[in-house]
Amino acid sequence: MVRIALLGTGFQGQGHLNTIKEIPEIELVGMCDLNREALTRAEKKFGIPAFSDYVEMLKETKPEGVIICTPPEVRLQPVREAAERGIHCFIEKPPAKHLHMAEEVIEVLDRTGVINSVGFMFRYSQAANRCRELIQGRRIALVRSAMLDGLALRENWPRWFFDKERSGGPIFDQAVHMLDLSRFMLGEMSQISGFQDNLVIPKEGDFTVEDSFSLSLRYKDGPLQNHTHSWVYPGFVAEMEFISDEMHLTLDLARGRLSGHIDGEPIDFENEDHLYRKELEVFAEAISSNRQDLIHSNYSDSVKSLSAALGAVKALEEEKVVSLEQLENIRMSNK
């Protein structure tokens, strides 16, 4: 059994705490949050040692791994404190707020050699991995992807999600998942452009994010992609379509299903994935076996998805085409 501690008992942290209860290979030894009210609620619910100081938690509980669910601007110090103690790190997405911080985190992880994983759970989808196998080496003309959700329609949703300065909006909170999976399936991007708007919920008061946007993406190896995203859809959709003269495949991530045809042969694959559970099970297994190669999304690779997200932000805000060279040099300052 792998001893795991958790830093950050907010929305995402609560999700991981609930998931860990279903994983017999993990022993949760401690949790930490600066928000005393949130920490007290979690302590009553889960009945495990609670700390308001994560360094104290790491020293007292001596975990083998830590799950870091802090805001994206708070990554470097928790990773450093854990990694320099030999504690392996699972880091929620996005991997950092800006690339300068991400580069410092990479230095710490490389120097200490701890196992590291980033919470891009779609990479653990069996349907996605089956699709990736089928399209490898194939000619793809167009890709269509969409993530539609109703976060902005939910009255009880935490308001900080709609503060662009704090959350980064739909791109940082959700679309980064689709950008990461797209890279995983298709390779590296070369250009990004797009448009955003607020035709349902205007930007006013504490709502400063776009409610919907559309991106156009070009890849180094040629495919073109359009991604549409909305927080004002009363349901949930997460899909990718792969289109060419050889295929028409639809990957339904919400259902864990791949359907369509390739070379005239029908494809119908479905598997009910528990992706949040799977990514943590693999993290525990990687720690037990000391095998970084089991991790589908290591920190260094995840930073390329961060670059794509930052590029998308720039493309939307400036309504311009952002090139790969610009993506690799974008810096987002802490505000």
JSON list of N, CA, C and O in Angstrom, two decimals, residues 119-132 135-136 143-147 174-189 217 219 225 227 238-242 250-254 257 275 296-297 301-302 304-306 308:
[
{"chain": "A", "resi": 119, "resn": "GLY", "atom": "N", "xyz": [-2.40, 15.72, -13.97]},
{"chain": "A", "resi": 119, "resn": "GLY", "atom": "CA", "xyz": [-3.76, 15.20, -14.05]},
{"chain": "A", "resi": 119, "resn": "GLY", "atom": "C", "xyz": [-4.49, 15.41, -15.36]},
{"chain": "A", "resi": 119, "resn": "GLY", "atom": "O", "xyz": [-5.61, 15.94, -15.37]},
{"chain": "A", "resi": 120, "resn": "PHE", "atom": "N", "xyz": [-3.89, 14.98, -16.46]},
{"chain": "A", "resi": 120, "resn": "PHE", "atom": "CA", "xyz": [-4.57, 14.95, -17.75]},
{"chain": "A", "resi": 120, "resn": "PHE", "atom": "C", "xyz": [-5.18, 13.57, -17.93]},
{"chain": "A", "resi": 120, "resn": "PHE", "atom": "O", "xyz": [-4.62, 12.69, -18.57]},
{"chain": "A", "resi": 121, "resn": "MET", "atom": "N", "xyz": [-6.36, 13.36, -17.35]},
{"chain": "A", "resi": 121, "resn": "MET", "atom": "CA", "xyz": [-6.93, 12.03, -17.20]},
{"chain": "A", "resi": 121, "resn": "MET", "atom": "C", "xyz": [-7.38, 11.41, -18.51]},
{"chain": "A", "resi": 121, "resn": "MET", "atom": "O", "xyz": [-7.46, 10.19, -18.63]},
{"chain": "A", "resi": 122, "resn": "PHE", "atom": "N", "xyz": [-7.68, 12.23, -19.56]},
{"chain": "A", "resi": 122, "resn": "PHE", "atom": "CA", "xyz": [-8.15, 11.65, -20.81]},
{"chain": "A", "resi": 122, "resn": "PHE", "atom": "C", "xyz": [-7.11, 10.74, -21.46]},
{"chain": "A", "resi": 122, "resn": "PHE", "atom": "O", "xyz": [-7.45, 9.88, -22.26]},
{"chain": "A", "resi": 123, "resn": "ARG", "atom": "N", "xyz": [-5.84, 10.92, -21.12]},
{"chain": "A", "resi": 123, "resn": "ARG", "atom": "CA", "xyz": [-4.81, 10.05, -21.67]},
{"chain": "A", "resi": 123, "resn": "ARG", "atom": "C", "xyz": [-4.95, 8.60, -21.20]},
{"chain": "A", "resi": 123, "resn": "ARG", "atom": "O", "xyz": [-4.34, 7.70, -21.76]},
{"chain": "A", "resi": 124, "resn": "TYR", "atom": "N", "xyz": [-5.74, 8.40, -20.14]},
{"chain": "A", "resi": 124, "resn": "TYR", "atom": "CA", "xyz": [-5.94, 7.05, -19.61]},
{"chain": "A", "resi": 124, "resn": "TYR", "atom": "C", "xyz": [-7.21, 6.40, -20.15]},
{"chain": "A", "resi": 124, "resn": "TYR", "atom": "O", "xyz": [-7.53, 5.28, -19.78]},
{"chain": "A", "resi": 125, "resn": "SER", "atom": "N", "xyz": [-7.92, 7.09, -21.04]},
{"chain": "A", "resi": 125, "resn": "SER", "atom": "CA", "xyz": [-9.13, 6.54, -21.65]},
{"chain": "A", "resi": 125, "resn": "SER", "atom": "C", "xyz": [-8.76, 5.41, -22.60]},
{"chain": "A", "resi": 125, "resn": "SER", "atom": "O", "xyz": [-7.94, 5.58, -23.51]},
{"chain": "A", "resi": 126, "resn": "GLN", "atom": "N", "xyz": [-9.38, 4.25, -22.42]},
{"chain": "A", "resi": 126, "resn": "GLN", "atom": "CA", "xyz": [-9.11, 3.12, -23.31]},
{"chain": "A", "resi": 126, "resn": "GLN", "atom": "C", "xyz": [-9.59, 3.42, -24.72]},
{"chain": "A", "resi": 126, "resn": "GLN", "atom": "O", "xyz": [-8.96, 3.01, -25.70]},
{"chain": "A", "resi": 127, "resn": "ALA", "atom": "N", "xyz": [-10.73, 4.11, -24.85]},
{"chain": "A", "resi": 127, "resn": "ALA", "atom": "CA", "xyz": [-11.23, 4.47, -26.17]},
{"chain": "A", "resi": 127, "resn": "ALA", "atom": "C", "xyz": [-10.27, 5.41, -26.88]},
{"chain": "A", "resi": 127, "resn": "ALA", "atom": "O", "xyz": [-10.00, 5.28, -28.08]},
{"chain": "A", "resi": 128, "resn": "ALA", "atom": "N", "xyz": [-9.71, 6.39, -26.13]},
{"chain": "A", "resi": 128, "resn": "ALA", "atom": "CA", "xyz": [-8.75, 7.32, -26.72]},
{"chain": "A", "resi": 128, "resn": "ALA", "atom": "C", "xyz": [-7.49, 6.60, -27.16]},
{"chain": "A", "resi": 128, "resn": "ALA", "atom": "O", "xyz": [-6.94, 6.87, -28.24]},
{"chain": "A", "resi": 129, "resn": "ASN", "atom": "N", "xyz": [-7.02, 5.67, -26.34]},
{"chain": "A", "resi": 129, "resn": "ASN", "atom": "CA", "xyz": [-5.81, 4.93, -26.70]},
{"chain": "A", "resi": 129, "resn": "ASN", "atom": "C", "xyz": [-6.05, 3.99, -27.88]},
{"chain": "A", "resi": 129, "resn": "ASN", "atom": "O", "xyz": [-5.17, 3.80, -28.73]},
{"chain": "A", "resi": 130, "resn": "ARG", "atom": "N", "xyz": [-7.26, 3.41, -27.98]},
{"chain": "A", "resi": 130, "resn": "ARG", "atom": "CA", "xyz": [-7.60, 2.59, -29.14]},
{"chain": "A", "resi": 130, "resn": "ARG", "atom": "C", "xyz": [-7.63, 3.44, -30.39]},
{"chain": "A", "resi": 130, "resn": "ARG", "atom": "O", "xyz": [-7.11, 3.05, -31.45]},
{"chain": "A", "resi": 131, "resn": "CYS", "atom": "N", "xyz": [-8.22, 4.63, -30.29]},
{"chain": "A", "resi": 131, "resn": "CYS", "atom": "CA", "xyz": [-8.26, 5.55, -31.42]},
{"chain": "A", "resi": 131, "resn": "CYS", "atom": "C", "xyz": [-6.85, 5.95, -31.85]},
{"chain": "A", "resi": 131, "resn": "CYS", "atom": "O", "xyz": [-6.54, 5.97, -33.05]},
{"chain": "A", "resi": 132, "resn": "ARG", "atom": "N", "xyz": [-6.02, 6.23, -30.89]},
{"chain": "A", "resi": 132, "resn": "ARG", "atom": "CA", "xyz": [-4.63, 6.63, -31.20]},
{"chain": "A", "resi": 132, "resn": "ARG", "atom": "C", "xyz": [-3.90, 5.54, -31.96]},
{"chain": "A", "resi": 132, "resn": "ARG", "atom": "O", "xyz": [-3.14, 5.80, -32.90]},
{"chain": "A", "resi": 135, "resn": "ILE", "atom": "N", "xyz": [-5.21, 5.45, -35.72]},
{"chain": "A", "resi": 135, "resn": "ILE", "atom": "CA", "xyz": [-4.90, 6.57, -36.62]},
{"chain": "A", "resi": 135, "resn": "ILE", "atom": "C", "xyz": [-3.40, 6.74, -36.85]},
{"chain": "A", "resi": 135, "resn": "ILE", "atom": "O", "xyz": [-3.00, 7.53, -37.71]},
{"chain": "A", "resi": 136, "resn": "GLN", "atom": "N", "xyz": [-2.56, 6.04, -36.10]},
{"chain": "A", "resi": 136, "resn": "GLN", "atom": "CA", "xyz": [-1.13, 6.19, -36.28]},
{"chain": "A", "resi": 136, "resn": "GLN", "atom": "C", "xyz": [-0.70, 5.88, -37.71]},
{"chain": "A", "resi": 136, "resn": "GLN", "atom": "O", "xyz": [-1.04, 4.83, -38.27]},
{"chain": "A", "resi": 143, "resn": "VAL", "atom": "N", "xyz": [-9.87, 17.46, -38.14]},
{"chain": "A", "resi": 143, "resn": "VAL", "atom": "CA", "xyz": [-10.27, 17.01, -36.82]},
{"chain": "A", "resi": 143, "resn": "VAL", "atom": "C", "xyz": [-11.26, 18.04, -36.27]},
{"chain": "A", "resi": 143, "resn": "VAL", "atom": "O", "xyz": [-11.01, 19.25, -36.36]},
{"chain": "A", "resi": 144, "resn": "ARG", "atom": "N", "xyz": [-12.37, 17.55, -35.75]},
{"chain": "A", "resi": 144, "resn": "ARG", "atom": "CA", "xyz": [-13.32, 18.42, -35.08]},
{"chain": "A", "resi": 144, "resn": "ARG", "atom": "C", "xyz": [-13.42, 17.97, -33.63]},
{"chain": "A", "resi": 144, "resn": "ARG", "atom": "O", "xyz": [-13.59, 16.80, -33.35]},
{"chain": "A", "resi": 145, "resn": "SER", "atom": "N", "xyz": [-13.32, 18.92, -32.71]},
{"chain": "A", "resi": 145, "resn": "SER", "atom": "CA", "xyz": [-13.45, 18.58, -31.29]},
{"chain": "A", "resi": 145, "resn": "SER", "atom": "C", "xyz": [-14.36, 19.59, -30.62]},
{"chain": "A", "resi": 145, "resn": "SER", "atom": "O", "xyz": [-14.51, 20.73, -31.08]},
{"chain": "A", "resi": 146, "resn": "ALA", "atom": "N", "xyz": [-14.97, 19.15, -29.54]},
{"chain": "A", "resi": 146, "resn": "ALA", "atom": "CA", "xyz": [-15.87, 20.03, -28.79]},
{"chain": "A", "resi": 146, "resn": "ALA", "atom": "C", "xyz": [-15.89, 19.62, -27.34]},
{"chain": "A", "resi": 146, "resn": "ALA", "atom": "O", "xyz": [-15.84, 18.43, -27.01]},
{"chain": "A", "resi": 147, "resn": "MET", "atom": "N", "xyz": [-15.93, 20.62, -26.47]},
{"chain": "A", "resi": 147, "resn": "MET", "atom": "CA", "xyz": [-16.23, 20.40, -25.06]},
{"chain": "A", "resi": 147, "resn": "MET", "atom": "C", "xyz": [-17.27, 21.45, -24.68]},
{"chain": "A", "resi": 147, "resn": "MET", "atom": "O", "xyz": [-17.01, 22.65, -24.74]},
{"chain": "A", "resi": 174, "resn": "GLN", "atom": "N", "xyz": [-10.64, 23.80, -18.55]},
{"chain": "A", "resi": 174, "resn": "GLN", "atom": "CA", "xyz": [-11.17, 22.65, -19.29]},
{"chain": "A", "resi": 174, "resn": "GLN", "atom": "C", "xyz": [-10.49, 22.41, -20.62]},
{"chain": "A", "resi": 174, "resn": "GLN", "atom": "O", "xyz": [-10.05, 21.30, -20.90]},
{"chain": "A", "resi": 175, "resn": "ALA", "atom": "N", "xyz": [-10.41, 23.44, -21.47]},
{"chain": "A", "resi": 175, "resn": "ALA", "atom": "CA", "xyz": [-9.90, 23.22, -22.83]},
{"chain": "A", "resi": 175, "resn": "ALA", "atom": "C", "xyz": [-8.48, 22.70, -22.83]},
{"chain": "A", "resi": 175, "resn": "ALA", "atom": "O", "xyz": [-8.06, 22.02, -23.77]},
{"chain": "A", "resi": 176, "resn": "VAL", "atom": "N", "xyz": [-7.71, 22.99, -21.77]},
{"chain": "A", "resi": 176, "resn": "VAL", "atom": "CA", "xyz": [-6.35, 22.46, -21.70]},
{"chain": "A", "resi": 176, "resn": "VAL", "atom": "C", "xyz": [-6.36, 20.93, -21.76]},
{"chain": "A", "resi": 176, "resn": "VAL", "atom": "O", "xyz": [-5.42, 20.32, -22.28]},
{"chain": "A", "resi": 177, "resn": "HIS", "atom": "N", "xyz": [-7.44, 20.30, -21.26]},
{"chain": "A", "resi": 177, "resn": "HIS", "atom": "CA", "xyz": [-7.57, 18.85, -21.37]},
{"chain": "A", "resi": 177, "resn": "HIS", "atom": "C", "xyz": [-7.65, 18.43, -22.85]},
{"chain": "A", "resi": 177, "resn": "HIS", "atom": "O", "xyz": [-7.00, 17.46, -23.26]},
{"chain": "A", "resi": 178, "resn": "MET", "atom": "N", "xyz": [-8.47, 19.14, -23.61]},
{"chain": "A", "resi": 178, "resn": "MET", "atom": "CA", "xyz": [-8.64, 18.78, -25.02]},
{"chain": "A", "resi": 178, "resn": "MET", "atom": "C", "xyz": [-7.39, 19.11, -25.83]},
{"chain": "A", "resi": 178, "resn": "MET", "atom": "O", "xyz": [-7.03, 18.37, -26.76]},
{"chain": "A", "resi": 179, "resn": "LEU", "atom": "N", "xyz": [-6.72, 20.21, -25.48]},
{"chain": "A", "resi": 179, "resn": "LEU", "atom": "CA", "xyz": [-5.46, 20.53, -26.15]},
{"chain": "A", "resi": 179, "resn": "LEU", "atom": "C", "xyz": [-4.42, 19.47, -25.87]},
{"chain": "A", "resi": 179, "resn": "LEU", "atom": "O", "xyz": [-3.66, 19.06, -26.76]},
{"chain": "A", "resi": 180, "resn": "ASP", "atom": "N", "xyz": [-4.37, 19.00, -24.63]},
{"chain": "A", "resi": 180, "resn": "ASP", "atom": "CA", "xyz": [-3.42, 17.95, -24.28]},
{"chain": "A", "resi": 180, "resn": "ASP", "atom": "C", "xyz": [-3.73, 16.65, -25.01]},
{"chain": "A", "resi": 180, "resn": "ASP", "atom": "O", "xyz": [-2.84, 16.01, -25.57]},
{"chain": "A", "resi": 181, "resn": "LEU", "atom": "N", "xyz": [-5.00, 16.24, -25.02]},
{"chain": "A", "resi": 181, "resn": "LEU", "atom": "CA", "xyz": [-5.36, 15.00, -25.70]},
{"chain": "A", "resi": 181, "resn": "LEU", "atom": "C", "xyz": [-5.11, 15.12, -27.20]},
{"chain": "A", "resi": 181, "resn": "LEU", "atom": "O", "xyz": [-4.66, 14.16, -27.83]},
{"chain": "A", "resi": 182, "resn": "SER", "atom": "N", "xyz": [-5.36, 16.29, -27.76]},
{"chain": "A", "resi": 182, "resn": "SER", "atom": "CA", "xyz": [-5.10, 16.50, -29.19]},
{"chain": "A", "resi": 182, "resn": "SER", "atom": "C", "xyz": [-3.62, 16.33, -29.51]},
{"chain": "A", "resi": 182, "resn": "SER", "atom": "O", "xyz": [-3.25, 15.71, -30.50]},
{"chain": "A", "resi": 183, "resn": "ARG", "atom": "N", "xyz": [-2.76, 16.87, -28.66]},
{"chain": "A", "resi": 183, "resn": "ARG", "atom": "CA", "xyz": [-1.31, 16.67, -28.83]},
{"chain": "A", "resi": 183, "resn": "ARG", "atom": "C", "xyz": [-0.96, 15.19, -28.72]},
{"chain": "A", "resi": 183, "resn": "ARG", "atom": "O", "xyz": [-0.13, 14.68, -29.48]},
{"chain": "A", "resi": 184, "resn": "PHE", "atom": "N", "xyz": [-1.56, 14.52, -27.75]},
{"chain": "A", "resi": 184, "resn": "PHE", "atom": "CA", "xyz": [-1.32, 13.09, -27.53]},
{"chain": "A", "resi": 184, "resn": "PHE", "atom": "C", "xyz": [-1.70, 12.28, -28.77]},
{"chain": "A", "resi": 184, "resn": "PHE", "atom": "O", "xyz": [-1.01, 11.33, -29.14]},
{"chain": "A", "resi": 185, "resn": "MET", "atom": "N", "xyz": [-2.79, 12.68, -29.44]},
{"chain": "A", "resi": 185, "resn": "MET", "atom": "CA", "xyz": [-3.28, 11.93, -30.60]},
{"chain": "A", "resi": 185, "resn": "MET", "atom": "C", "xyz": [-2.58, 12.32, -31.90]},
{"chain": "A", "resi": 185, "resn": "MET", "atom": "O", "xyz": [-2.33, 11.47, -32.76]},
{"chain": "A", "resi": 186, "resn": "LEU", "atom": "N", "xyz": [-2.25, 13.62, -32.06]},
{"chain": "A", "resi": 186, "resn": "LEU", "atom": "CA", "xyz": [-1.87, 14.15, -33.36]},
{"chain": "A", "resi": 186, "resn": "LEU", "atom": "C", "xyz": [-0.46, 14.70, -33.45]},
{"chain": "A", "resi": 186, "resn": "LEU", "atom": "O", "xyz": [0.01, 15.00, -34.54]},
{"chain": "A", "resi": 187, "resn": "GLY", "atom": "N", "xyz": [0.22, 14.86, -32.32]},
{"chain": "A", "resi": 187, "resn": "GLY", "atom": "CA", "xyz": [1.55, 15.44, -32.34]},
{"chain": "A", "resi": 187, "resn": "GLY", "atom": "C", "xyz": [1.52, 16.92, -32.01]},
{"chain": "A", "resi": 187, "resn": "GLY", "atom": "O", "xyz": [0.52, 17.44, -31.51]},
{"chain": "A", "resi": 188, "resn": "GLU", "atom": "N", "xyz": [2.60, 17.61, -32.32]},
{"chain": "A", "resi": 188, "resn": "GLU", "atom": "CA", "xyz": [2.74, 19.00, -31.89]},
{"chain": "A", "resi": 188, "resn": "GLU", "atom": "C", "xyz": [2.06, 19.97, -32.83]},
{"chain": "A", "resi": 188, "resn": "GLU", "atom": "O", "xyz": [2.03, 19.79, -34.04]},
{"chain": "A", "resi": 189, "resn": "MET", "atom": "N", "xyz": [1.53, 21.04, -32.25]},
{"chain": "A", "resi": 189, "resn": "MET", "atom": "CA", "xyz": [0.85, 22.08, -33.01]},
{"chain": "A", "resi": 189, "resn": "MET", "atom": "C", "xyz": [1.85, 23.08, -33.57]},
{"chain": "A", "resi": 189, "resn": "MET", "atom": "O", "xyz": [2.91, 23.31, -32.99]},
{"chain": "A", "resi": 217, "resn": "LEU", "atom": "N", "xyz": [-6.65, 25.10, -35.25]},
{"chain": "A", "resi": 217, "resn": "LEU", "atom": "CA", "xyz": [-5.31, 24.59, -34.95]},
{"chain": "A", "resi": 217, "resn": "LEU", "atom": "C", "xyz": [-4.70, 23.94, -36.19]},
{"chain": "A", "resi": 217, "resn": "LEU", "atom": "O", "xyz": [-5.40, 23.27, -36.95]},
{"chain": "A", "resi": 219, "resn": "TYR", "atom": "N", "xyz": [-1.28, 21.47, -37.22]},
{"chain": "A", "resi": 219, "resn": "TYR", "atom": "CA", "xyz": [-0.24, 20.62, -36.65]},
{"chain": "A", "resi": 219, "resn": "TYR", "atom": "C", "xyz": [0.98, 20.56, -37.55]},
{"chain": "A", "resi": 219, "resn": "TYR", "atom": "O", "xyz": [0.88, 20.75, -38.77]},
{"chain": "A", "resi": 225, "resn": "GLN", "atom": "N", "xyz": [-7.53, 21.36, -37.30]},
{"chain": "A", "resi": 225, "resn": "GLN", "atom": "CA", "xyz": [-8.51, 21.06, -36.26]},
{"chain": "A", "resi": 225, "resn": "GLN", "atom": "C", "xyz": [-9.30, 22.29, -35.90]},
{"chain": "A", "resi": 225, "resn": "GLN", "atom": "O", "xyz": [-8.76, 23.40, -35.83]},
{"chain": "A", "resi": 227, "resn": "HIS", "atom": "N", "xyz": [-11.74, 23.47, -32.71]},
{"chain": "A", "resi": 227, "resn": "HIS", "atom": "CA", "xyz": [-12.24, 23.11, -31.38]},
{"chain": "A", "resi": 227, "resn": "HIS", "atom": "C", "xyz": [-13.24, 24.17, -30.93]},
{"chain": "A", "resi": 227, "resn": "HIS", "atom": "O", "xyz": [-12.95, 25.37, -30.93]},
{"chain": "A", "resi": 238, "resn": "ALA", "atom": "N", "xyz": [-17.97, 15.93, -24.74]},
{"chain": "A", "resi": 238, "resn": "ALA", "atom": "CA", "xyz": [-16.51, 15.95, -24.93]},
{"chain": "A", "resi": 238, "resn": "ALA", "atom": "C", "xyz": [-16.21, 14.96, -26.04]},
{"chain": "A", "resi": 238, "resn": "ALA", "atom": "O", "xyz": [-16.24, 13.74, -25.83]},
{"chain": "A", "resi": 239, "resn": "GLU", "atom": "N", "xyz": [-15.98, 15.47, -27.24]},
{"chain": "A", "resi": 239, "resn": "GLU", "atom": "CA", "xyz": [-15.84, 14.61, -28.41]},
{"chain": "A", "resi": 239, "resn": "GLU", "atom": "C", "xyz": [-14.71, 15.07, -29.31]},
{"chain": "A", "resi": 239, "resn": "GLU", "atom": "O", "xyz": [-14.35, 16.25, -29.34]},
{"chain": "A", "resi": 240, "resn": "MET", "atom": "N", "xyz": [-14.17, 14.11, -30.08]},
{"chain": "A", "resi": 240, "resn": "MET", "atom": "CA", "xyz": [-13.24, 14.40, -31.16]},
{"chain": "A", "resi": 240, "resn": "MET", "atom": "C", "xyz": [-13.65, 13.57, -32.37]},
{"chain": "A", "resi": 240, "resn": "MET", "atom": "O", "xyz": [-14.01, 12.40, -32.23]},
{"chain": "A", "resi": 241, "resn": "GLU", "atom": "N", "xyz": [-13.59, 14.18, -33.56]},
{"chain": "A", "resi": 241, "resn": "GLU", "atom": "CA", "xyz": [-13.84, 13.48, -34.81]},
{"chain": "A", "resi": 241, "resn": "GLU", "atom": "C", "xyz": [-12.59, 13.54, -35.68]},
{"chain": "A", "resi": 241, "resn": "GLU", "atom": "O", "xyz": [-11.95, 14.59, -35.79]},
{"chain": "A", "resi": 242, "resn": "PHE", "atom": "N", "xyz": [-12.29, 12.41, -36.33]},
{"chain": "A", "resi": 242, "resn": "PHE", "atom": "CA", "xyz": [-11.12, 12.32, -37.21]},
{"chain": "A", "resi": 242, "resn": "PHE", "atom": "C", "xyz": [-11.64, 11.96, -38.60]},
{"chain": "A", "resi": 242, "resn": "PHE", "atom": "O", "xyz": [-12.29, 10.93, -38.79]},
{"chain": "A", "resi": 250, "resn": "THR", "atom": "N", "xyz": [-15.39, 8.83, -34.49]},
{"chain": "A", "resi": 250, "resn": "THR", "atom": "CA", "xyz": [-15.87, 9.73, -33.45]},
{"chain": "A", "resi": 250, "resn": "THR", "atom": "C", "xyz": [-15.49, 9.17, -32.10]},
{"chain": "A", "resi": 250, "resn": "THR", "atom": "O", "xyz": [-15.84, 8.03, -31.76]},
{"chain": "A", "resi": 251, "resn": "LEU", "atom": "N", "xyz": [-14.74, 9.96, -31.35]},
{"chain": "A", "resi": 251, "resn": "LEU", "atom": "CA", "xyz": [-14.31, 9.58, -30.00]},
{"chain": "A", "resi": 251, "resn": "LEU", "atom": "C", "xyz": [-15.17, 10.35, -29.00]},
{"chain": "A", "resi": 251, "resn": "LEU", "atom": "O", "xyz": [-15.05, 11.57, -28.89]},
{"chain": "A", "resi": 252, "resn": "ASP", "atom": "N", "xyz": [-16.04, 9.63, -28.32]},
{"chain": "A", "resi": 252, "resn": "ASP", "atom": "CA", "xyz": [-16.93, 10.22, -27.32]},
{"chain": "A", "resi": 252, "resn": "ASP", "atom": "C", "xyz": [-16.29, 9.98, -25.95]},
{"chain": "A", "resi": 252, "resn": "ASP", "atom": "O", "xyz": [-16.40, 8.90, -25.38]},
{"chain": "A", "resi": 253, "resn": "LEU", "atom": "N", "xyz": [-15.64, 10.99, -25.42]},
{"chain": "A", "resi": 253, "resn": "LEU", "atom": "CA", "xyz": [-14.91, 10.85, -24.16]},
{"chain": "A", "resi": 253, "resn": "LEU", "atom": "C", "xyz": [-15.85, 10.75, -22.97]},
{"chain": "A", "resi": 253, "resn": "LEU", "atom": "O", "xyz": [-15.49, 10.14, -21.95]},
{"chain": "A", "resi": 254, "resn": "ALA", "atom": "N", "xyz": [-17.03, 11.33, -23.07]},
{"chain": "A", "resi": 254, "resn": "ALA", "atom": "CA", "xyz": [-17.98, 11.27, -21.96]},
{"chain": "A", "resi": 254, "resn": "ALA", "atom": "C", "xyz": [-18.50, 9.85, -21.77]},
{"chain": "A", "resi": 254, "resn": "ALA", "atom": "O", "xyz": [-18.77, 9.43, -20.64]},
{"chain": "A", "resi": 257, "resn": "ARG", "atom": "N", "xyz": [-16.44, 5.89, -25.71]},
{"chain": "A", "resi": 257, "resn": "ARG", "atom": "CA", "xyz": [-16.81, 5.13, -26.90]},
{"chain": "A", "resi": 257, "resn": "ARG", "atom": "C", "xyz": [-16.09, 5.65, -28.14]},
{"chain": "A", "resi": 257, "resn": "ARG", "atom": "O", "xyz": [-15.93, 6.86, -28.31]},
{"chain": "A", "resi": 275, "resn": "LEU", "atom": "N", "xyz": [-11.69, 7.47, -15.11]},
{"chain": "A", "resi": 275, "resn": "LEU", "atom": "CA", "xyz": [-10.39, 8.06, -15.46]},
{"chain": "A", "resi": 275, "resn": "LEU", "atom": "C", "xyz": [-9.66, 8.65, -14.27]},
{"chain": "A", "resi": 275, "resn": "LEU", "atom": "O", "xyz": [-8.43, 8.54, -14.17]},
{"chain": "A", "resi": 296, "resn": "HIS", "atom": "N", "xyz": [1.31, 8.36, -18.07]},
{"chain": "A", "resi": 296, "resn": "HIS", "atom": "CA", "xyz": [0.95, 8.78, -19.42]},
{"chain": "A", "resi": 296, "resn": "HIS", "atom": "C", "xyz": [1.22, 10.26, -19.65]},
{"chain": "A", "resi": 296, "resn": "HIS", "atom": "O", "xyz": [1.35, 10.70, -20.79]},
{"chain": "A", "resi": 297, "resn": "SER", "atom": "N", "xyz": [1.25, 11.06, -18.57]},
{"chain": "A", "resi": 297, "resn": "SER", "atom": "CA", "xyz": [1.47, 12.50, -18.73]},
{"chain": "A", "resi": 297, "resn": "SER", "atom": "C", "xyz": [2.47, 12.97, -17.69]},
{"chain": "A", "resi": 297, "resn": "SER", "atom": "O", "xyz": [2.10, 13.32, -16.57]},
{"chain": "A", "resi": 301, "resn": "ASP", "atom": "N", "xyz": [6.33, 16.86, -20.40]},
{"chain": "A", "resi": 301, "resn": "ASP", "atom": "CA", "xyz": [5.48, 16.84, -21.58]},
{"chain": "A", "resi": 301, "resn": "ASP", "atom": "C", "xyz": [4.25, 17.73, -21.37]},
{"chain": "A", "resi": 301, "resn": "ASP", "atom": "O", "xyz": [3.79, 18.39, -22.29]},
{"chain": "A", "resi": 302, "resn": "SER", "atom": "N", "xyz": [3.73, 17.75, -20.14]},
{"chain": "A", "resi": 302, "resn": "SER", "atom": "CA", "xyz": [2.53, 18.54, -19.88]},
{"chain": "A", "resi": 302, "resn": "SER", "atom": "C", "xyz": [2.76, 20.02, -20.11]},
{"chain": "A", "resi": 302, "resn": "SER", "atom": "O", "xyz": [1.81, 20.76, -20.40]},
{"chain": "A", "resi": 304, "resn": "LYS", "atom": "N", "xyz": [4.18, 21.33, -22.57]},
{"chain": "A", "resi": 304, "resn": "LYS", "atom": "CA", "xyz": [3.86, 21.63, -23.97]},
{"chain": "A", "resi": 304, "resn": "LYS", "atom": "C", "xyz": [2.37, 21.92, -24.14]},
{"chain": "A", "resi": 304, "resn": "LYS", "atom": "O", "xyz": [1.97, 22.74, -24.97]},
{"chain": "A", "resi": 305, "resn": "SER", "atom": "N", "xyz": [1.55, 21.24, -23.34]},
{"chain": "A", "resi": 305, "resn": "SER", "atom": "CA", "xyz": [0.11, 21.53, -23.36]},
{"chain": "A", "resi": 305, "resn": "SER", "atom": "C", "xyz": [-0.17, 22.88, -22.72]},
{"chain": "A", "resi": 305, "resn": "SER", "atom": "O", "xyz": [-1.08, 23.60, -23.14]},
{"chain": "A", "resi": 306, "resn": "LEU", "atom": "N", "xyz": [0.60, 23.22, -21.69]},
{"chain": "A", "resi": 306, "resn": "LEU", "atom": "CA", "xyz": [0.49, 24.55, -21.10]},
{"chain": "A", "resi": 306, "resn": "LEU", "atom": "C", "xyz": [0.83, 25.61, -22.14]},
{"chain": "A", "resi": 306, "resn": "LEU", "atom": "O", "xyz": [0.14, 26.64, -22.25]},
{"chain": "A", "resi": 308, "resn": "ALA", "atom": "N", "xyz": [0.46, 25.38, -25.32]},
{"chain": "A", "resi": 308, "resn": "ALA", "atom": "CA", "xyz": [-0.67, 25.46, -26.26]},
{"chain": "A", "resi": 308, "resn": "ALA", "atom": "C", "xyz": [-1.81, 26.27, -25.66]},
{"chain": "A", "resi": 308, "resn": "ALA", "atom": "O", "xyz": [-2.45, 27.08, -26.35]}
]
